[in-house]
C-alpha cells in the first residue's frame, strides 16, 4: 500500500514555561511536531503540496520530501532523507534553517494517525554536520549516522510495535538527545519501517525524514559507530525482511544505540 506523503504545518506559543512547538504532519503517514528546547519561533516543516509552488520558497528546518509513496529499495539514496528517484527527484536537499535544542533534552514529533496495518520499528539517527552548519551539507553515501534511539517489537508474541502508538491520533513520539554529545550542528534522520508486506524482499516500506538541529551543551562525546544511507541496511537483514504476522523476536536493523 502506497501512502500519500503530503505535509502541512503550523506554529503555536504556549505558556511561557513551556516550549514552542513546531508542527509538521503527513496526511496519512506523518511527522508532526518538533518541540525545541528553547522558546524561539521556528517555521513549519516542509509542505509537499505547497512549498514547490511558492516563489520564493519558504525556509524550513526539515529537508524536502518528494513523492507519494514509501521507499522500498535499501540501496536508494532516497533512504537517507526522502526522495523520489523514480519520479526524477533523487534524494533530498539541505534545509535553510536549524532548530535549537540542548543536549539531554527531549524532542517531540507528532504524527498524524498511522494505519494500523503498518506495524514496525521507530528509529532515530543523528549525523554531525560541518562547523558552518547543515545548510549546504549533503552526506552522499558517507558513514556519518549514529543511532540514538530505537523501538521495535514489544515481545516475540506481541502485536505492539514502535509504531503502534502512532495509530492513536495526537500521539507525540519523543527522542532524547544524548546529554554527553558534543555541541554543534546535527542532521536528524527519523523513520518508521512498515513491515506489513516485508515477509519477502522487496516488500518492506521505509518512511524517512530529516530535520536540522543546532545542539548546545557542554558535552564532548563524538560517536564512532557510524553507518551510511544507503548502506546501513541490507535486503536480508532480519529487521528488513520479517514476517510480522508470526511470532518471533525482531531485531531492529542498524548499529547499536549510542549511549553516554
Coordinates of C-alpha atoms in Angstrom, one line a residue:
X1 CA 0.0 0.0 0.0
X2 CA 1.5 3.3 -1.0
X3 CA 0.7 6.2 1.3
X4 CA 0.4 9.8 0.2
X5 CA 3.2 11.9 1.7
X6 CA 1.7 15.4 1.9
X7 CA 2.8 17.9 4.6
X8 CA 1.3 20.8 6.3
X9 CA 2.4 22.7 9.4
X10 CA 1.8 25.5 11.9
X11 CA 3.5 27.0 14.9
X12 CA 2.0 28.0 18.2
X13 CA 3.1 29.5 21.5
X14 CA 2.1 28.0 24.8
X15 CA 2.6 29.2 28.4
X16 CA 6.0 30.9 29.0
X17 CA 7.2 27.9 31.0
X18 CA 6.5 25.6 28.1
X19 CA 8.4 25.0 24.8
X20 CA 7.3 26.4 21.5
X21 CA 6.1 23.6 19.2
X22 CA 6.7 23.4 15.6
X23 CA 4.2 21.2 13.8
X24 CA 4.6 19.2 10.6
X25 CA 2.3 16.5 9.6
X26 CA 1.7 13.9 6.8
X27 CA -1.8 13.3 5.7
X28 CA -1.5 9.6 6.3
X29 CA 2.0 8.9 7.4
X30 CA 3.4 11.9 9.0
X31 CA 5.7 13.5 11.4
X32 CA 4.3 16.5 13.0
X33 CA 5.8 18.3 15.9
X34 CA 9.3 19.4 16.7
X35 CA 9.5 20.8 20.2
X36 CA 12.6 22.9 20.5
X37 CA 14.4 23.1 23.9
X38 CA 14.4 26.9 23.8
X39 CA 11.4 29.2 23.2
X40 CA 12.0 30.6 19.7
X41 CA 10.0 31.0 16.6
X42 CA 10.5 28.1 14.2
X43 CA 8.9 27.8 10.7
X44 CA 6.9 24.7 9.9
X45 CA 8.4 21.7 8.3
X46 CA 8.4 21.2 4.5
X47 CA 5.0 21.1 2.9
X48 CA 4.9 19.0 -0.2
X49 CA 1.6 20.4 -1.6
X50 CA 2.6 24.0 -1.0
X51 CA 6.4 24.7 -1.0
X52 CA 7.2 23.6 -4.6
X53 CA 4.7 26.2 -5.9
X54 CA 5.8 29.2 -3.8
X55 CA 8.2 31.9 -5.0
X56 CA 10.3 32.4 -3.1
X57 CA 10.1 29.0 -1.4
X58 CA 9.8 29.3 2.4
X59 CA 12.7 28.5 4.7
X60 CA 12.4 25.3 6.7
X61 CA 14.2 23.2 9.3
X62 CA 13.3 20.0 7.6
X63 CA 14.6 18.7 4.3
X64 CA 12.2 18.3 1.4
X65 CA 10.3 15.0 0.9
X66 CA 9.1 14.1 -2.6
X67 CA 6.7 11.5 -3.9
X68 CA 3.5 9.8 -2.8
X69 CA 4.8 6.5 -1.5
X70 CA 7.3 4.7 0.6
X71 CA 10.9 3.9 -0.2
X72 CA 11.3 0.2 -0.9
X73 CA 14.9 -0.1 -2.1
X74 CA 17.6 -0.4 0.6
X75 CA 20.2 0.8 -1.9
X76 CA 18.5 4.0 -2.9
X77 CA 19.8 7.4 -1.9
X78 CA 16.2 8.3 -1.1
X79 CA 16.6 6.2 2.0
X80 CA 18.7 8.9 3.5
X81 CA 16.2 11.8 3.9
X82 CA 13.4 11.0 1.5
X83 CA 13.2 11.5 -2.2
X84 CA 11.5 10.1 -5.3
X85 CA 14.2 8.9 -7.7
X86 CA 11.6 7.1 -9.8
X87 CA 9.9 10.5 -10.4
X88 CA 13.2 12.3 -11.1
X89 CA 13.8 13.7 -7.6
X90 CA 17.0 11.9 -6.5
X91 CA 17.3 12.1 -2.7
X92 CA 16.7 15.3 -0.7
X93 CA 18.4 18.7 -0.3
X94 CA 19.5 20.7 2.7
X95 CA 17.1 22.9 4.5
X96 CA 17.9 26.6 5.2
X97 CA 17.3 26.6 8.9
X98 CA 18.3 24.8 12.2
X99 CA 16.1 24.4 15.3
X100 CA 17.8 25.0 18.6
X101 CA 17.9 22.2 21.2
X102 CA 20.0 21.4 24.2
X103 CA 21.9 18.1 24.7
X104 CA 19.9 16.0 27.1
X105 CA 16.6 17.5 26.1
X106 CA 13.7 15.7 24.6
X107 CA 12.3 16.4 21.1
X108 CA 8.7 15.6 20.4
X109 CA 7.5 14.6 16.9
X110 CA 3.7 14.4 16.4
X111 CA 2.5 12.2 13.7
X112 CA -0.9 12.2 12.1
X113 CA -2.8 8.9 12.8
X114 CA -0.9 6.0 11.3
X115 CA -2.6 2.9 9.5
X116 CA -2.9 0.1 12.0
X117 CA -1.6 -2.4 9.3
X118 CA 1.7 -0.6 9.1
X119 CA 3.5 -2.1 12.1
X120 CA 7.2 -1.7 12.5
X121 CA 10.1 0.0 14.4
X122 CA 10.7 3.6 15.0
X123 CA 14.4 4.6 14.6
X124 CA 16.3 7.9 15.1
X125 CA 19.8 8.7 14.0
X126 CA 22.0 11.8 14.2
X127 CA 24.8 12.9 11.9
X128 CA 27.3 15.7 12.8
X129 CA 27.3 18.4 10.2
X130 CA 30.3 20.7 9.4
X131 CA 31.1 23.6 11.8
X132 CA 29.2 26.0 9.5
X133 CA 26.0 24.0 9.7
X134 CA 23.9 21.6 7.7
X135 CA 22.5 24.2 5.2
X136 CA 24.9 23.3 2.4
X137 CA 25.8 19.8 3.6
X138 CA 24.9 16.6 1.7
X139 CA 26.4 13.4 3.0
X140 CA 26.4 11.4 -0.3
X141 CA 26.9 7.9 0.9
X142 CA 29.4 8.6 3.7
X143 CA 29.2 6.7 7.0
X144 CA 28.1 9.6 9.3
X145 CA 24.9 8.5 11.0
X146 CA 24.8 7.1 14.6
X147 CA 21.7 5.7 16.2
X148 CA 20.3 7.4 19.3
X149 CA 17.0 5.6 19.7
X150 CA 15.1 2.6 18.5
X151 CA 11.8 0.9 19.4
X152 CA 11.0 -2.5 17.8
X153 CA 8.6 -5.2 18.7
X154 CA 7.5 -5.3 22.4
X155 CA 7.9 -9.1 22.6
X156 CA 8.1 -12.1 20.3
X157 CA 4.4 -12.7 20.5
X158 CA 3.2 -9.1 20.8
X159 CA 1.2 -7.1 18.3
X160 CA 2.6 -3.9 19.8
X161 CA 5.5 -2.2 17.9
X162 CA 7.4 1.1 18.0
X163 CA 4.9 2.5 15.5
X164 CA 1.8 1.3 17.4
X165 CA 1.3 4.5 19.4
X166 CA 1.2 6.5 16.2
X167 CA -2.1 4.7 15.5
X168 CA -3.6 6.9 18.2
X169 CA -4.4 10.4 17.0
X170 CA -2.4 13.2 18.6
X171 CA 0.3 10.9 19.9
X172 CA 3.7 12.6 20.3
X173 CA 6.8 10.4 19.6
X174 CA 9.8 11.5 21.7
X175 CA 13.5 11.1 21.2
X176 CA 16.2 12.3 23.6
X177 CA 19.4 13.9 22.5
X178 CA 22.3 12.3 24.3
X179 CA 23.4 14.6 27.2
X180 CA 27.1 13.9 26.6
X181 CA 27.0 14.8 22.9
X182 CA 29.5 17.5 21.7
X183 CA 27.6 20.7 20.7
X184 CA 27.3 21.6 17.1
X185 CA 25.0 21.2 14.1
X186 CA 23.4 17.9 13.5
X187 CA 21.2 16.3 10.9
X188 CA 18.4 14.1 12.4
X189 CA 17.2 11.1 10.4
X190 CA 13.9 9.9 11.8
X191 CA 12.0 7.0 10.3
X192 CA 9.5 4.2 10.7
X193 CA 9.8 1.0 8.8
X194 CA 6.5 -0.6 7.8
X195 CA 6.6 -4.4 7.8
X196 CA 3.1 -5.4 6.7
X197 CA 4.5 -6.7 3.4
X198 CA 8.1 -7.5 4.4
X199 CA 7.8 -11.3 4.6
X200 CA 9.9 -11.2 1.3
X201 CA 12.1 -8.6 -0.3
X202 CA 11.1 -6.3 -1.8
X203 CA 8.2 -5.6 0.4
X204 CA 9.5 -3.5 3.3
X205 CA 8.5 0.2 3.3
X206 CA 10.7 2.9 4.6
X207 CA 9.4 6.3 5.7
X208 CA 12.4 8.6 6.5
X209 CA 12.6 12.3 7.0
X210 CA 15.4 14.6 8.1
X211 CA 15.4 17.8 10.1
X212 CA 18.3 20.0 11.2
X213 CA 19.3 20.9 14.8
X214 CA 21.8 23.3 16.4
X215 CA 22.6 21.4 19.6
X216 CA 24.1 23.3 22.6
X217 CA 25.6 22.0 25.8
X218 CA 28.9 21.1 27.5
X219 CA 29.3 17.5 26.2
X220 CA 32.4 16.2 24.5
X221 CA 31.3 12.8 23.1
X222 CA 31.8 12.1 19.4
X223 CA 30.2 8.8 18.5
X224 CA 32.2 6.4 16.2
X225 CA 29.8 3.6 15.4
X226 CA 28.6 5.2 12.1
X227 CA 26.6 4.0 9.1
X228 CA 25.6 5.5 5.8
X229 CA 22.3 5.7 4.0
X230 CA 22.2 3.8 1.8
X231 CA 24.5 1.2 3.3
X232 CA 23.1 1.0 6.8
X233 CA 20.6 -1.7 5.9
X234 CA 20.7 -4.8 3.7
X235 CA 17.8 -6.6 2.0
X236 CA 18.5 -9.8 4.0
X237 CA 18.7 -8.0 7.4
X238 CA 16.3 -9.7 9.9
X239 CA 14.9 -6.2 10.6
X240 CA 14.2 -5.6 6.9
X241 CA 12.8 -9.0 5.8
X242 CA 10.5 -10.2 8.5
X243 CA 7.0 -11.8 8.8
X244 CA 5.2 -9.5 11.2
X245 CA 2.2 -11.8 11.3
X246 CA 4.0 -14.6 13.0
X247 CA 5.5 -14.9 16.5
X248 CA 9.3 -14.2 16.6
X249 CA 11.9 -12.0 18.0
X250 CA 12.5 -8.9 16.0
X251 CA 15.9 -7.3 15.6
X252 CA 16.0 -3.6 14.7
X253 CA 18.4 -3.0 11.8
X254 CA 21.4 -0.8 12.0
X255 CA 24.1 -0.3 14.6
X256 CA 23.8 -0.4 18.4
X257 CA 22.2 2.7 20.0
X258 CA 24.8 5.2 21.2
X259 CA 24.8 5.7 24.9
X260 CA 26.8 8.2 27.1

